[in-house]
Short mmCIF file of C-alpha atoms in Angstrom, two decimals:
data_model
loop_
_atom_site.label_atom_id
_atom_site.label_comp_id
_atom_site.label_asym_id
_atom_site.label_seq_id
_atom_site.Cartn_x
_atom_site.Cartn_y
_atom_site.Cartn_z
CA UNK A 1 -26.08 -11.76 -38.12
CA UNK A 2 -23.40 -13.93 -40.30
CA UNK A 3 -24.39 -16.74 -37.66
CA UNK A 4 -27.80 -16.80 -38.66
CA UNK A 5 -28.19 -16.39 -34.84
CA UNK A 6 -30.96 -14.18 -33.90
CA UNK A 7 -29.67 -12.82 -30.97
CA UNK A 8 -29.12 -9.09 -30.65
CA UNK A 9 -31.53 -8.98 -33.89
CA UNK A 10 -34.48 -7.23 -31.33
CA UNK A 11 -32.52 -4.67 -30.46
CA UNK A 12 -31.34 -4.28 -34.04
CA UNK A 13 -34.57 -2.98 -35.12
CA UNK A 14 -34.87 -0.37 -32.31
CA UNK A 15 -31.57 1.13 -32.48
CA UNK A 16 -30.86 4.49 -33.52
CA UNK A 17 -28.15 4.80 -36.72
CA UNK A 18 -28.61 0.99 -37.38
CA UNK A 19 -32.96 0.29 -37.60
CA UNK A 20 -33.51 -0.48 -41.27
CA UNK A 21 -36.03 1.18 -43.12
CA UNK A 22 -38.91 -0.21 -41.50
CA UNK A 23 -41.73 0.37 -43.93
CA UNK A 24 -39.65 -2.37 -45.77
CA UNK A 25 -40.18 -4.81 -43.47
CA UNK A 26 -43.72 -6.95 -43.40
CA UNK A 27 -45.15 -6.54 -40.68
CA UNK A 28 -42.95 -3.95 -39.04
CA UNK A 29 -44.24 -1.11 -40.48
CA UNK A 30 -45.67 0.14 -37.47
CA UNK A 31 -41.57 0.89 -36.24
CA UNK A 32 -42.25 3.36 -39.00
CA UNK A 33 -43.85 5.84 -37.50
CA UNK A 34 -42.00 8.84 -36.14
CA UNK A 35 -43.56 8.28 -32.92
CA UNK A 36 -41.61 4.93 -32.19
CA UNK A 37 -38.42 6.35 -29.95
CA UNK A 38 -35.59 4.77 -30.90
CA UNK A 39 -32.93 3.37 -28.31
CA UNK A 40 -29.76 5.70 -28.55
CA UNK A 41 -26.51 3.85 -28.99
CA UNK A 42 -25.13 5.35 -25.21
CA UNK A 43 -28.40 3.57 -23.59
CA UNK A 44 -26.34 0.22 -24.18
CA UNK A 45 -23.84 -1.47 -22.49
CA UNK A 46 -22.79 -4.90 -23.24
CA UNK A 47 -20.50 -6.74 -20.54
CA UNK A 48 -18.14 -10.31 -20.64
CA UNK A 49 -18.12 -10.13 -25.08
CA UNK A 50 -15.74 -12.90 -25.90
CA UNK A 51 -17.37 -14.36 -29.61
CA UNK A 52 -18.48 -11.45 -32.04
CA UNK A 53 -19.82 -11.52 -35.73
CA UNK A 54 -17.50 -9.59 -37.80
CA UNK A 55 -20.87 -7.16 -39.00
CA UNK A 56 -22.00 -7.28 -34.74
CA UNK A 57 -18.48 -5.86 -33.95
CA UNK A 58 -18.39 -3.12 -37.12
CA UNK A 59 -21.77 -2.17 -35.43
CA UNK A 60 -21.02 -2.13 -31.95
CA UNK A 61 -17.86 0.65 -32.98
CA UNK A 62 -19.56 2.61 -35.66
CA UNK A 63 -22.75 3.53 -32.87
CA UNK A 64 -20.24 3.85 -30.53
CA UNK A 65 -21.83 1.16 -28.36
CA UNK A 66 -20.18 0.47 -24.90
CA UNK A 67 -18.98 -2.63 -24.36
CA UNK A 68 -16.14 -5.10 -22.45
CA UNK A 69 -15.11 -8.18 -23.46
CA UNK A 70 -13.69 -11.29 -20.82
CA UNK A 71 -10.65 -9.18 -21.81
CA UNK A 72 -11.50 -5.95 -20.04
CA UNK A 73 -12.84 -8.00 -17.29
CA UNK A 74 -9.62 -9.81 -17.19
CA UNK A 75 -7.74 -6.51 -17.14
CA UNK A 76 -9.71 -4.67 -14.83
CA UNK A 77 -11.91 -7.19 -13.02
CA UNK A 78 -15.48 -7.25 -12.31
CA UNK A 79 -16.01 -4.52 -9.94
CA UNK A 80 -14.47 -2.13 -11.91
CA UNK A 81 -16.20 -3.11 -16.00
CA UNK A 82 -19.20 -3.21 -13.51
CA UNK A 83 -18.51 0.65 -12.04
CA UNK A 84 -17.71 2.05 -15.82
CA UNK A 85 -20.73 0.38 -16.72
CA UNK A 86 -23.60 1.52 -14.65
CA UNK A 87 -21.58 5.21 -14.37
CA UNK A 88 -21.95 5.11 -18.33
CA UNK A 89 -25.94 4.18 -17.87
CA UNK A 90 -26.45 6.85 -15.20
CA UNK A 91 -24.21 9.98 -16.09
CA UNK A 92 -27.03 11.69 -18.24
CA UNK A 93 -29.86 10.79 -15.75
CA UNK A 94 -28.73 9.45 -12.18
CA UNK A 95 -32.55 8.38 -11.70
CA UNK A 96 -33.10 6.61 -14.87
CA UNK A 97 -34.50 2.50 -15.09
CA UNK A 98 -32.26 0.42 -16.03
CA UNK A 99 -33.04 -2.87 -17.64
CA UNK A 100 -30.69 -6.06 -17.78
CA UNK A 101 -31.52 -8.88 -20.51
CA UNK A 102 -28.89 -11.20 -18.93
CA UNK A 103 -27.63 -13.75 -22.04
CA UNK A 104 -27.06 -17.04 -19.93
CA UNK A 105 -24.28 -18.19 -22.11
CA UNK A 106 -22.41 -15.05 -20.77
CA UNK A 107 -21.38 -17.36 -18.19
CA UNK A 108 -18.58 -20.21 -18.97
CA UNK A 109 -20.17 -23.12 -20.40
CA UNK A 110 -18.70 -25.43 -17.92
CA UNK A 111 -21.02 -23.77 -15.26
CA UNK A 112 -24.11 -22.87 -17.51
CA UNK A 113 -23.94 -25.98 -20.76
CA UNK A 114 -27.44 -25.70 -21.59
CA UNK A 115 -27.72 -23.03 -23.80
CA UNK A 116 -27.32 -22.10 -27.86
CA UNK A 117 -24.25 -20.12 -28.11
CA UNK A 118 -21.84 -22.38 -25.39
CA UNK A 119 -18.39 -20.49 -25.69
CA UNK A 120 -15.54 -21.32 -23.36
CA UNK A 121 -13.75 -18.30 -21.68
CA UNK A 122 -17.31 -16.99 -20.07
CA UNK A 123 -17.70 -15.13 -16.90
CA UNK A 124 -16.65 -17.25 -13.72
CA UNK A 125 -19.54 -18.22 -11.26
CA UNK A 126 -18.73 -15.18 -8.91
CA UNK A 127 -18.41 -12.98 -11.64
CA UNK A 128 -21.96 -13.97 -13.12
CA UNK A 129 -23.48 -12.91 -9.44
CA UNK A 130 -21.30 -9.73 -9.23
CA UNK A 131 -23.11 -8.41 -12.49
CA UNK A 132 -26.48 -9.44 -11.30
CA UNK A 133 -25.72 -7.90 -7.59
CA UNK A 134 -23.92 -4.48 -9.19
CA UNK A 135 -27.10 -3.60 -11.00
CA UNK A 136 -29.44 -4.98 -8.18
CA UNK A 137 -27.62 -2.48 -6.07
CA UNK A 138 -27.44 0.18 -8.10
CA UNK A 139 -31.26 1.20 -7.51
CA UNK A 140 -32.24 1.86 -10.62
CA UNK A 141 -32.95 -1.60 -11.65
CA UNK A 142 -36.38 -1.70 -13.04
CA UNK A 143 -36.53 -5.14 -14.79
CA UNK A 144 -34.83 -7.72 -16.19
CA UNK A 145 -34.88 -10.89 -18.04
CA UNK A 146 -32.73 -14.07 -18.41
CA UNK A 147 -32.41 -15.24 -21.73
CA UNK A 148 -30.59 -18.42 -24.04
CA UNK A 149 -31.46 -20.51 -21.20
CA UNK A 150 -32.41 -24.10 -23.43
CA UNK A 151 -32.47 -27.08 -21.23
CA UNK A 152 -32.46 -29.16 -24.15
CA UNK A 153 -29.36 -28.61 -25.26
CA UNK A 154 -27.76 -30.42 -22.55
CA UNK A 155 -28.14 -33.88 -20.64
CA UNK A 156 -29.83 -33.86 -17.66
CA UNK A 157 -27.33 -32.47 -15.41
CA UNK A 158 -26.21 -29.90 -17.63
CA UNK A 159 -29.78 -28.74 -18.03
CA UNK A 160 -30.44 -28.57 -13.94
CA UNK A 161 -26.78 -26.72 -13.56
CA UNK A 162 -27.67 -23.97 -16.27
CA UNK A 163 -31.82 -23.56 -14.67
CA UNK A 164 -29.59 -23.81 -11.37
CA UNK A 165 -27.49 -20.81 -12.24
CA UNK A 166 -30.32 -18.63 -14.16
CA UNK A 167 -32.19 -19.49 -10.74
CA UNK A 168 -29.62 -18.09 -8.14
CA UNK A 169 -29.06 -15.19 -11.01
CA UNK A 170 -32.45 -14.27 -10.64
CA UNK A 171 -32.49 -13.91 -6.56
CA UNK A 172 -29.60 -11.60 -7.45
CA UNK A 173 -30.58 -9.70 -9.57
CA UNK A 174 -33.61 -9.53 -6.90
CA UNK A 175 -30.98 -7.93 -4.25
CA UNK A 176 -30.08 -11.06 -2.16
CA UNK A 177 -26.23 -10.58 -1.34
CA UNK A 178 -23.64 -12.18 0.45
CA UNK A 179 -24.28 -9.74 3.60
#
């Protein structure tokens, strides 16, 4: 990452067409082994994009990754980057699990401040839920995670509004719904 961020570095090692050469690595050697599956580019989908290292974007097209920026959601709305999404996840395998690592800062700073990567332009408060209820819903959720969430990167407010929101993301993502 030209950030020096480490996020989307985990995933880096595991995916297909992009894992270095892992006997390289200290302490990674085990990822060596031809035994270690690696995750296949079309097992990805990345939703609300909107700030992208120049070498993160050159990867993201050269595996072919799926992803939608604020853009796409802009264009098509939720419901619909939502549909394409999970369709993409589930044509190969309509059974498959499905796991969400849900970045926090995905959401607009103004509702979620307490967390590393704060970008303005992030998903709306309803939008954050929709993606948490669209996979909830889709059955195949098997687990998930919530992650950037760093309450001290905030004052105290911020801090309770961002554990707020990862909170009420969680019972989401759990299957609670408006109805």
């Amino acid at each position: 990452s030209e950030s020096g961020n480490l996020h989307g570095m985990p995933i880096g090692l595991l995916m297909e067409g992009l894992a270095p050469d892992h006997s390289q690595l200290p302490g990674f050697e085990w990822l060596h082994d031809e035994a270690h599956v690696r995750l296949k580019p079309d097992s990805l989908v990345y939703i609300g994009l909107r700030d992208v290292d120049a070498a993160e974007r050159a990867a993201i097209r050269q595996l072919g990754i799926r992803a939608y920026t604020m853009h796409d959601i802009d264009h098509y709305g939720i419901g619909r980057v939502m549909d394409l999404a999970i369709d993409h996840l589930l044509t190969k395998d309509p059974h498959r699990p499905l796991h969400l690592s849900y970045d926090i800062d995905a959401i607009d700073p103004v509702l979620a401040p307490a967390t590393g990567t704060a970008v303005r332009g992030g998903l709306s408060y309803r939008e954050a839920h929709y993606v948490a209820e669209a996979a909830a819903a889709s059955g195949n959720l098997a687990s998930a995670e919530i992650v950037e969430v760093n309450s001290t990167l905030s004052d105290g407010d911020g801090a309770k509004e961002t554990v707020a929101m990862a909170l009420q993301i969680l019972t989401s993502l759990m299957g609670k719904s408006i109805l």
